[in-house]
Short mmCIF file of N, CA, C and O in Angstrom, two decimals:
data_model
loop_
_atom_site.label_atom_id
_atom_site.label_comp_id
_atom_site.label_asym_id
_atom_site.label_seq_id
_atom_site.Cartn_x
_atom_site.Cartn_y
_atom_site.Cartn_z
N GLN A 1 -0.75 14.29 -1.09
CA GLN A 1 0.28 13.33 -0.90
C GLN A 1 0.06 12.58 0.43
O GLN A 1 0.06 13.26 1.51
N VAL A 2 -0.03 11.31 0.39
CA VAL A 2 -0.31 10.58 1.66
C VAL A 2 1.09 10.32 2.35
O VAL A 2 1.87 9.82 1.56
N GLN A 3 1.16 10.67 3.55
CA GLN A 3 2.30 10.25 4.32
C GLN A 3 1.97 9.28 5.47
O GLN A 3 0.93 9.47 6.11
N LEU A 4 2.79 8.25 5.70
CA LEU A 4 2.47 7.28 6.70
C LEU A 4 3.66 7.18 7.64
O LEU A 4 4.85 7.20 7.26
N VAL A 5 3.42 7.24 9.00
CA VAL A 5 4.48 7.16 9.95
C VAL A 5 4.16 6.04 10.93
O VAL A 5 3.17 6.17 11.71
N GLU A 6 5.04 5.03 11.01
CA GLU A 6 4.84 3.99 11.95
C GLU A 6 5.58 4.16 13.21
O GLU A 6 6.48 4.90 13.40
N SER A 7 5.11 3.62 14.27
CA SER A 7 5.67 3.60 15.58
C SER A 7 5.23 2.20 16.32
O SER A 7 4.33 1.53 15.88
N GLY A 8 5.98 2.04 17.35
CA GLY A 8 5.67 0.80 18.22
C GLY A 8 6.54 -0.37 18.15
O GLY A 8 6.38 -1.35 18.94
N GLY A 9 7.48 -0.32 17.27
CA GLY A 9 8.37 -1.54 17.19
C GLY A 9 9.25 -1.58 18.36
O GLY A 9 9.61 -0.53 18.94
N ASP A 10 9.71 -2.71 18.59
CA ASP A 10 10.61 -2.87 19.88
C ASP A 10 11.13 -4.33 19.94
O ASP A 10 10.81 -5.05 18.96
N SER A 11 11.95 -4.56 20.90
CA SER A 11 12.51 -5.90 21.15
C SER A 11 11.77 -6.57 22.19
O SER A 11 11.63 -6.02 23.30
N VAL A 12 11.27 -7.76 22.03
CA VAL A 12 10.35 -8.59 22.99
C VAL A 12 10.82 -10.04 23.02
O VAL A 12 11.51 -10.44 22.01
N GLN A 13 10.57 -10.70 24.04
CA GLN A 13 10.78 -12.11 24.05
C GLN A 13 9.58 -12.85 23.43
O GLN A 13 8.46 -12.38 23.34
N ALA A 14 9.93 -14.07 22.99
CA ALA A 14 8.90 -14.96 22.37
C ALA A 14 7.76 -15.05 23.34
O ALA A 14 7.87 -15.28 24.51
N GLY A 15 6.50 -14.98 22.74
CA GLY A 15 5.32 -15.15 23.58
C GLY A 15 4.87 -13.78 23.94
O GLY A 15 3.58 -13.65 24.49
N GLY A 16 5.58 -12.65 23.73
CA GLY A 16 5.15 -11.34 24.09
C GLY A 16 4.21 -10.77 23.13
O GLY A 16 3.89 -11.34 22.09
N SER A 17 3.92 -9.45 23.38
CA SER A 17 3.00 -8.83 22.50
C SER A 17 3.46 -7.38 22.22
O SER A 17 4.25 -6.80 22.91
N LEU A 18 3.13 -6.80 21.04
CA LEU A 18 3.34 -5.50 20.66
C LEU A 18 2.21 -4.96 19.88
O LEU A 18 1.50 -5.76 19.22
N ARG A 19 2.03 -3.58 19.93
CA ARG A 19 1.11 -2.89 19.06
C ARG A 19 1.67 -1.86 18.20
O ARG A 19 2.28 -0.98 18.78
N LEU A 20 1.72 -2.12 17.00
CA LEU A 20 2.24 -1.10 16.07
C LEU A 20 1.19 -0.06 15.63
O LEU A 20 0.01 -0.47 15.50
N SER A 21 1.58 1.07 15.44
CA SER A 21 0.60 2.09 14.98
C SER A 21 1.15 2.75 13.69
O SER A 21 2.45 2.79 13.49
N CYS A 22 0.18 3.26 12.89
CA CYS A 22 0.59 3.92 11.55
C CYS A 22 -0.31 5.14 11.44
O CYS A 22 -1.49 5.00 11.30
N ALA A 23 0.27 6.36 11.69
CA ALA A 23 -0.49 7.58 11.52
C ALA A 23 -0.54 7.95 9.97
O ALA A 23 0.50 7.93 9.35
N VAL A 24 -1.67 8.37 9.55
CA VAL A 24 -1.85 8.83 8.23
C VAL A 24 -2.10 10.29 8.02
O VAL A 24 -3.02 10.86 8.74
N PHE A 25 -1.25 10.84 7.23
CA PHE A 25 -1.30 12.34 7.05
C PHE A 25 -1.58 12.61 5.58
O PHE A 25 -1.08 11.91 4.64
N GLY A 26 -2.21 13.84 5.34
CA GLY A 26 -2.26 14.36 4.02
C GLY A 26 -3.15 13.83 3.06
O GLY A 26 -3.17 14.22 1.87
N SER A 27 -4.06 12.93 3.52
CA SER A 27 -4.95 12.32 2.52
C SER A 27 -6.35 13.05 2.62
O SER A 27 -6.94 13.21 3.77
N THR A 28 -6.75 13.58 1.55
CA THR A 28 -8.09 14.21 1.48
C THR A 28 -9.19 13.21 1.57
O THR A 28 -10.21 13.29 2.24
N TYR A 29 -8.94 12.08 0.83
CA TYR A 29 -9.83 10.97 0.81
C TYR A 29 -9.04 9.75 1.34
O TYR A 29 -8.04 9.45 0.99
N SER A 30 -9.66 9.00 2.21
CA SER A 30 -8.94 7.85 2.88
C SER A 30 -8.60 6.81 1.82
O SER A 30 -9.45 6.53 0.93
N PRO A 31 -7.37 6.26 1.86
CA PRO A 31 -7.10 5.19 1.01
C PRO A 31 -8.06 4.03 1.17
O PRO A 31 -8.52 3.88 2.34
N TYR A 32 -8.30 3.26 0.18
CA TYR A 32 -9.31 2.26 0.24
C TYR A 32 -8.80 1.00 0.89
O TYR A 32 -9.53 0.32 1.57
N CYS A 33 -7.40 0.78 0.87
CA CYS A 33 -6.87 -0.43 1.39
C CYS A 33 -5.64 0.10 2.23
O CYS A 33 -4.84 0.72 1.68
N MET A 34 -5.54 -0.40 3.49
CA MET A 34 -4.40 -0.11 4.27
C MET A 34 -3.84 -1.48 4.74
O MET A 34 -4.53 -2.46 5.03
N ALA A 35 -2.52 -1.54 4.86
CA ALA A 35 -1.87 -2.93 5.02
C ALA A 35 -0.75 -2.79 5.74
O ALA A 35 -0.02 -1.74 5.90
N TRP A 36 -0.23 -3.85 6.47
CA TRP A 36 1.02 -4.00 7.04
C TRP A 36 1.76 -5.16 6.28
O TRP A 36 1.26 -6.22 5.98
N PHE A 37 3.02 -4.74 5.97
CA PHE A 37 4.02 -5.65 5.27
C PHE A 37 5.12 -5.80 6.22
O PHE A 37 5.31 -5.05 7.20
N ARG A 38 5.94 -6.84 6.01
CA ARG A 38 7.23 -7.02 6.85
C ARG A 38 8.25 -7.51 5.91
O ARG A 38 8.02 -8.19 4.81
N GLN A 39 9.45 -7.22 6.33
CA GLN A 39 10.66 -7.73 5.51
C GLN A 39 11.78 -8.08 6.45
O GLN A 39 12.22 -7.15 7.15
N ALA A 40 12.16 -9.28 6.36
CA ALA A 40 13.23 -9.82 7.22
C ALA A 40 14.60 -9.70 6.34
O ALA A 40 14.48 -9.75 5.10
N PRO A 41 15.73 -9.61 6.98
CA PRO A 41 16.92 -9.57 6.01
C PRO A 41 17.13 -10.74 5.20
O PRO A 41 16.88 -11.90 5.63
N GLY A 42 17.29 -10.35 3.91
CA GLY A 42 17.47 -11.50 2.99
C GLY A 42 16.31 -12.03 2.44
O GLY A 42 16.31 -12.95 1.58
N LYS A 43 15.07 -11.52 2.78
CA LYS A 43 13.85 -12.08 2.37
C LYS A 43 13.08 -11.01 1.54
O LYS A 43 13.29 -9.84 1.72
N GLU A 44 12.04 -11.51 0.85
CA GLU A 44 11.09 -10.60 0.18
C GLU A 44 10.13 -10.00 1.19
O GLU A 44 9.90 -10.49 2.15
N ARG A 45 9.68 -8.78 0.85
CA ARG A 45 8.59 -8.13 1.58
C ARG A 45 7.34 -8.99 1.41
O ARG A 45 6.99 -9.33 0.31
N GLU A 46 6.69 -9.29 2.55
CA GLU A 46 5.47 -10.09 2.50
C GLU A 46 4.34 -9.37 3.25
O GLU A 46 4.49 -8.59 4.25
N GLY A 47 3.12 -9.57 2.73
CA GLY A 47 1.90 -9.06 3.33
C GLY A 47 1.66 -9.69 4.61
O GLY A 47 1.61 -10.91 4.65
N VAL A 48 1.30 -9.03 5.59
CA VAL A 48 1.03 -9.47 6.96
C VAL A 48 -0.48 -9.37 7.26
O VAL A 48 -1.20 -10.46 7.56
N ALA A 49 -1.15 -8.32 7.02
CA ALA A 49 -2.53 -7.97 7.23
C ALA A 49 -2.87 -6.84 6.43
O ALA A 49 -2.18 -5.92 6.36
N ALA A 50 -4.20 -6.75 6.19
CA ALA A 50 -4.78 -5.54 5.45
C ALA A 50 -6.20 -5.44 5.95
O ALA A 50 -6.91 -6.26 6.38
N ILE A 51 -6.61 -4.07 5.72
CA ILE A 51 -8.05 -3.80 6.12
C ILE A 51 -8.66 -2.91 5.02
O ILE A 51 -7.92 -1.94 4.53
N ALA A 52 -9.89 -3.20 4.63
CA ALA A 52 -10.59 -2.32 3.76
C ALA A 52 -11.12 -1.17 4.62
O ALA A 52 -11.93 -1.38 5.49
N THR A 53 -10.81 0.03 4.35
CA THR A 53 -11.09 1.20 5.23
C THR A 53 -12.57 1.48 5.12
O THR A 53 -13.09 1.99 6.17
N LEU A 54 -13.22 1.17 4.02
CA LEU A 54 -14.69 1.32 4.02
C LEU A 54 -15.26 -0.14 4.16
O LEU A 54 -15.13 -0.91 3.23
N GLY A 55 -15.91 -0.47 5.27
CA GLY A 55 -16.39 -1.72 5.38
C GLY A 55 -15.67 -2.58 6.42
O GLY A 55 -16.27 -3.43 7.11
N GLY A 56 -14.34 -2.37 6.56
CA GLY A 56 -13.74 -3.09 7.57
C GLY A 56 -13.26 -4.46 7.32
O GLY A 56 -12.79 -5.12 8.22
N SER A 57 -13.42 -5.02 6.09
CA SER A 57 -12.96 -6.40 5.86
C SER A 57 -11.49 -6.54 6.19
O SER A 57 -10.69 -5.57 5.73
N THR A 58 -11.09 -7.62 6.66
CA THR A 58 -9.70 -7.85 6.97
C THR A 58 -9.04 -8.98 6.35
O THR A 58 -9.84 -10.05 5.91
N TYR A 59 -7.84 -9.04 6.07
CA TYR A 59 -7.10 -10.09 5.35
C TYR A 59 -5.82 -10.37 6.16
O TYR A 59 -5.15 -9.43 6.75
N TYR A 60 -5.45 -11.68 6.31
CA TYR A 60 -4.31 -12.02 7.05
C TYR A 60 -3.50 -13.04 6.31
O TYR A 60 -4.03 -13.90 5.75
N ALA A 61 -2.24 -13.03 6.53
CA ALA A 61 -1.34 -14.06 6.02
C ALA A 61 -1.58 -15.35 7.10
O ALA A 61 -1.86 -15.09 8.21
N ASP A 62 -1.47 -16.46 6.41
CA ASP A 62 -1.65 -17.62 7.18
C ASP A 62 -0.78 -17.77 8.39
O ASP A 62 -1.21 -18.26 9.51
N SER A 63 0.43 -17.20 8.28
CA SER A 63 1.52 -17.30 9.44
C SER A 63 1.11 -16.52 10.64
O SER A 63 1.72 -16.68 11.76
N VAL A 64 0.22 -15.45 10.43
CA VAL A 64 -0.24 -14.71 11.58
C VAL A 64 -1.69 -14.79 12.10
O VAL A 64 -2.12 -14.23 13.05
N LYS A 65 -2.41 -15.55 11.31
CA LYS A 65 -3.84 -15.71 11.66
C LYS A 65 -3.98 -16.24 13.12
O LYS A 65 -3.29 -17.22 13.52
N GLY A 66 -4.93 -15.56 13.84
CA GLY A 66 -5.13 -15.94 15.22
C GLY A 66 -4.17 -15.27 16.18
O GLY A 66 -4.38 -15.41 17.45
N ARG A 67 -3.14 -14.67 15.72
CA ARG A 67 -2.20 -14.00 16.66
C ARG A 67 -2.10 -12.55 16.37
O ARG A 67 -1.92 -11.67 17.35
N PHE A 68 -2.33 -11.98 15.18
CA PHE A 68 -2.35 -10.66 14.90
C PHE A 68 -3.67 -10.11 14.56
O PHE A 68 -4.46 -10.90 13.97
N THR A 69 -3.94 -8.79 14.94
CA THR A 69 -5.21 -8.26 14.61
C THR A 69 -4.96 -6.82 14.05
O THR A 69 -4.20 -6.02 14.62
N ILE A 70 -5.48 -6.61 12.90
CA ILE A 70 -5.34 -5.30 12.22
C ILE A 70 -6.76 -4.45 12.49
O ILE A 70 -7.75 -5.07 12.53
N SER A 71 -6.46 -3.14 12.84
CA SER A 71 -7.74 -2.30 13.12
C SER A 71 -7.37 -0.91 12.62
O SER A 71 -6.21 -0.57 12.46
N GLN A 72 -8.50 -0.11 12.74
CA GLN A 72 -8.29 1.30 12.28
C GLN A 72 -9.08 2.24 13.23
O GLN A 72 -10.08 1.74 13.79
N ASN A 73 -8.64 3.31 13.44
CA ASN A 73 -9.45 4.39 14.19
C ASN A 73 -9.51 5.52 13.13
O ASN A 73 -8.55 6.37 12.97
N ASN A 74 -10.70 5.66 12.52
CA ASN A 74 -10.79 6.63 11.50
C ASN A 74 -10.72 8.07 12.05
O ASN A 74 -10.27 8.92 11.41
N ALA A 75 -11.28 8.22 13.30
CA ALA A 75 -11.25 9.61 13.84
C ALA A 75 -9.80 10.08 14.05
O ALA A 75 -9.54 11.28 13.98
N LYS A 76 -8.85 9.12 14.30
CA LYS A 76 -7.52 9.58 14.53
C LYS A 76 -6.63 9.36 13.41
O LYS A 76 -5.43 9.53 13.52
N ASN A 77 -7.28 8.85 12.19
CA ASN A 77 -6.43 8.65 11.07
C ASN A 77 -5.29 7.64 11.34
O ASN A 77 -4.11 7.85 10.94
N THR A 78 -5.59 6.58 12.10
CA THR A 78 -4.43 5.72 12.50
C THR A 78 -4.86 4.26 12.24
O THR A 78 -5.95 3.89 12.48
N LEU A 79 -3.85 3.57 11.80
CA LEU A 79 -3.98 2.02 11.50
C LEU A 79 -3.14 1.38 12.78
O LEU A 79 -2.09 1.92 13.14
N TYR A 80 -3.63 0.18 13.11
CA TYR A 80 -2.96 -0.49 14.22
C TYR A 80 -2.66 -1.95 13.69
O TYR A 80 -3.36 -2.40 12.91
N LEU A 81 -1.67 -2.57 14.37
CA LEU A 81 -1.49 -3.99 14.32
C LEU A 81 -1.13 -4.53 15.64
O LEU A 81 -0.06 -4.27 16.14
N GLN A 82 -2.12 -5.16 16.15
CA GLN A 82 -1.90 -5.79 17.51
C GLN A 82 -1.28 -7.28 17.22
O GLN A 82 -1.80 -8.02 16.61
N MET A 83 -0.10 -7.41 17.85
CA MET A 83 0.59 -8.62 17.69
C MET A 83 0.75 -9.45 18.94
O MET A 83 1.45 -8.89 19.84
N ASN A 84 0.22 -10.61 19.06
CA ASN A 84 0.31 -11.36 20.23
C ASN A 84 0.92 -12.63 19.99
O ASN A 84 1.21 -13.09 18.80
N SER A 85 1.52 -13.33 21.05
CA SER A 85 2.14 -14.72 20.87
C SER A 85 3.30 -14.58 19.84
O SER A 85 3.36 -15.40 19.00
N LEU A 86 4.00 -13.63 19.88
CA LEU A 86 5.10 -13.34 18.97
C LEU A 86 6.19 -14.40 19.03
O LEU A 86 6.46 -15.04 20.05
N LYS A 87 6.75 -14.81 17.82
CA LYS A 87 7.59 -15.72 17.65
C LYS A 87 8.88 -15.13 17.06
O LYS A 87 8.83 -14.13 16.34
N PRO A 88 9.98 -15.83 17.14
CA PRO A 88 11.28 -15.37 16.67
C PRO A 88 11.26 -15.05 15.00
O PRO A 88 11.70 -14.14 14.56
N GLU A 89 10.40 -15.92 14.50
CA GLU A 89 10.23 -15.71 12.91
C GLU A 89 9.42 -14.53 12.63
O GLU A 89 9.29 -14.25 11.46
N ASP A 90 8.83 -13.93 13.53
CA ASP A 90 8.17 -12.55 13.33
C ASP A 90 9.10 -11.33 13.30
O ASP A 90 8.71 -10.28 12.91
N THR A 91 10.43 -11.63 13.60
CA THR A 91 11.37 -10.63 13.44
C THR A 91 11.48 -9.98 12.11
O THR A 91 11.70 -10.74 11.06
N ALA A 92 11.31 -8.71 11.91
CA ALA A 92 11.46 -7.98 10.72
C ALA A 92 11.21 -6.49 10.90
O ALA A 92 10.76 -6.11 11.95
N MET A 93 11.37 -5.82 9.74
CA MET A 93 11.01 -4.48 9.65
C MET A 93 9.61 -4.39 9.20
O MET A 93 9.24 -5.16 8.09
N TYR A 94 8.74 -3.86 9.92
CA TYR A 94 7.27 -3.80 9.64
C TYR A 94 6.98 -2.39 8.88
O TYR A 94 7.35 -1.25 9.48
N TYR A 95 6.26 -2.50 7.83
CA TYR A 95 5.88 -1.20 7.07
C TYR A 95 4.43 -1.18 6.95
O TYR A 95 3.70 -2.13 6.74
N CYS A 96 3.96 0.13 7.03
CA CYS A 96 2.53 0.40 6.73
C CYS A 96 2.48 0.86 5.32
O CYS A 96 3.29 1.52 4.85
N ALA A 97 1.28 0.42 4.67
CA ALA A 97 1.28 0.79 3.25
C ALA A 97 -0.28 1.10 3.00
O ALA A 97 -1.20 0.64 3.57
N ALA A 98 -0.40 2.03 1.89
CA ALA A 98 -1.77 2.42 1.59
C ALA A 98 -1.93 2.38 0.09
O ALA A 98 -0.98 2.63 -0.70
N ALA A 99 -3.26 2.17 -0.30
CA ALA A 99 -3.50 2.05 -1.83
C ALA A 99 -4.89 2.63 -2.04
O ALA A 99 -5.79 2.29 -1.22
N TYR A 100 -5.11 3.35 -3.09
CA TYR A 100 -6.28 3.68 -3.55
C TYR A 100 -6.94 2.64 -4.59
O TYR A 100 -7.21 2.88 -5.62
N LYS A 101 -6.87 1.43 -4.02
CA LYS A 101 -7.41 0.24 -4.64
C LYS A 101 -8.19 -0.50 -3.58
O LYS A 101 -8.02 -0.44 -2.51
N TYR A 102 -9.23 -1.27 -4.08
CA TYR A 102 -9.90 -2.11 -3.20
C TYR A 102 -9.18 -3.23 -2.74
O TYR A 102 -8.47 -4.00 -3.50
N CYS A 103 -9.24 -3.61 -1.36
CA CYS A 103 -8.47 -4.68 -0.79
C CYS A 103 -8.97 -6.03 -1.43
O CYS A 103 -10.24 -6.10 -1.62
N SER A 104 -8.14 -6.91 -1.58
CA SER A 104 -8.55 -8.23 -2.11
C SER A 104 -7.39 -9.15 -1.63
O SER A 104 -6.25 -8.75 -1.37
N ASP A 105 -7.69 -10.50 -1.77
CA ASP A 105 -6.56 -11.36 -1.59
C ASP A 105 -5.42 -11.23 -2.46
O ASP A 105 -4.28 -11.45 -2.17
N PHE A 106 -5.68 -10.81 -3.57
CA PHE A 106 -4.70 -10.53 -4.74
C PHE A 106 -3.77 -9.42 -4.32
O PHE A 106 -2.56 -9.68 -4.30
N ILE A 107 -4.23 -8.23 -3.91
CA ILE A 107 -3.38 -7.10 -3.82
C ILE A 107 -2.74 -7.19 -2.43
O ILE A 107 -1.61 -6.63 -2.24
N THR A 108 -3.22 -7.72 -1.47
CA THR A 108 -2.69 -7.68 -0.05
C THR A 108 -1.40 -8.55 0.06
O THR A 108 -0.76 -8.38 1.07
N GLN A 109 -1.07 -9.36 -0.90
CA GLN A 109 0.13 -10.09 -0.85
C GLN A 109 1.14 -9.50 -1.94
O GLN A 109 2.16 -10.10 -2.17
N ARG A 110 0.83 -8.43 -2.54
CA ARG A 110 1.72 -7.80 -3.48
C ARG A 110 2.01 -6.34 -3.26
O ARG A 110 1.30 -5.52 -3.49
N PRO A 111 3.30 -6.11 -2.75
CA PRO A 111 3.65 -4.86 -2.33
C PRO A 111 3.62 -3.85 -3.54
O PRO A 111 3.39 -2.65 -3.22
N GLU A 112 3.82 -4.24 -4.66
CA GLU A 112 3.81 -3.33 -5.82
C GLU A 112 2.41 -2.74 -6.11
O GLU A 112 2.32 -1.75 -6.88
N GLN A 113 1.32 -3.33 -5.45
CA GLN A 113 0.00 -2.77 -5.69
C GLN A 113 -0.15 -1.52 -4.69
O GLN A 113 -1.20 -0.87 -4.80
N PHE A 114 0.75 -1.26 -3.73
CA PHE A 114 0.61 -0.24 -2.78
C PHE A 114 1.43 0.99 -3.20
O PHE A 114 2.72 0.83 -3.37
N LYS A 115 0.95 2.17 -3.28
CA LYS A 115 1.79 3.28 -3.75
C LYS A 115 2.43 4.08 -2.64
O LYS A 115 3.59 4.61 -2.80
N TYR A 116 1.82 4.07 -1.47
CA TYR A 116 2.30 4.82 -0.39
C TYR A 116 2.89 3.93 0.78
O TYR A 116 2.22 2.93 1.20
N TRP A 117 4.06 4.30 1.34
CA TRP A 117 4.72 3.49 2.29
C TRP A 117 5.31 4.32 3.47
O TRP A 117 5.67 5.54 3.23
N GLY A 118 5.26 3.82 4.69
CA GLY A 118 6.06 4.35 5.73
C GLY A 118 7.46 4.02 5.70
O GLY A 118 8.02 3.20 4.82
N GLN A 119 8.23 4.48 6.83
CA GLN A 119 9.65 4.22 6.92
C GLN A 119 10.02 2.99 7.44
O GLN A 119 11.09 2.52 7.43
N GLY A 120 9.03 2.38 8.14
CA GLY A 120 9.15 1.12 8.87
C GLY A 120 9.58 1.15 10.27
O GLY A 120 10.08 2.31 10.76
N THR A 121 9.15 0.22 11.08
CA THR A 121 9.48 0.04 12.40
C THR A 121 9.99 -1.36 12.67
O THR A 121 9.42 -2.20 12.25
N GLN A 122 11.09 -1.40 13.51
CA GLN A 122 11.73 -2.69 13.66
C GLN A 122 11.05 -3.52 14.84
O GLN A 122 10.86 -3.00 15.92
N VAL A 123 10.82 -4.77 14.54
CA VAL A 123 10.37 -5.68 15.49
C VAL A 123 11.32 -6.80 15.71
O VAL A 123 11.59 -7.38 14.62
N THR A 124 11.72 -7.05 16.82
CA THR A 124 12.79 -8.06 17.06
C THR A 124 12.21 -9.07 18.18
O THR A 124 11.94 -8.60 19.36
N VAL A 125 12.06 -10.30 17.91
CA VAL A 125 11.56 -11.28 18.95
C VAL A 125 12.72 -12.29 19.19
O VAL A 125 13.22 -12.94 18.36
N SER A 126 13.08 -12.26 20.44
CA SER A 126 14.09 -13.26 20.91
C SER A 126 13.47 -14.52 21.58
O SER A 126 12.52 -14.43 22.19
N SER A 127 14.28 -15.62 21.35
CA SER A 127 13.65 -16.82 21.85
C SER A 127 14.16 -17.15 23.37
O SER A 127 15.06 -16.35 23.84
#
């Protein structure tokens, strides 16, 4: 059973940076696709970034391209999301997700394609 634990959320001012981490526990075989989703109050959960754990291909939502970077440290079983130039509209609960499916533009925008989820970490960006 895969368990995901996020950390790193905080309150920052616009233009600031944060790095989120997601520790992966309990997986005998690494999930094929790891992703970050976010959900703001009253909005649907949306895909932010994803990475194919074998090969390292990355996927980003248009709204975060050039500002966010997803990466992984396989030795530490940890997923990261480096967020720079943060904007108030980035305010949301951020969730780490994992799937034993191959990453693609199709699944990285569809939370129902991911079976395993963390509890979330709050990011608040003030103007």
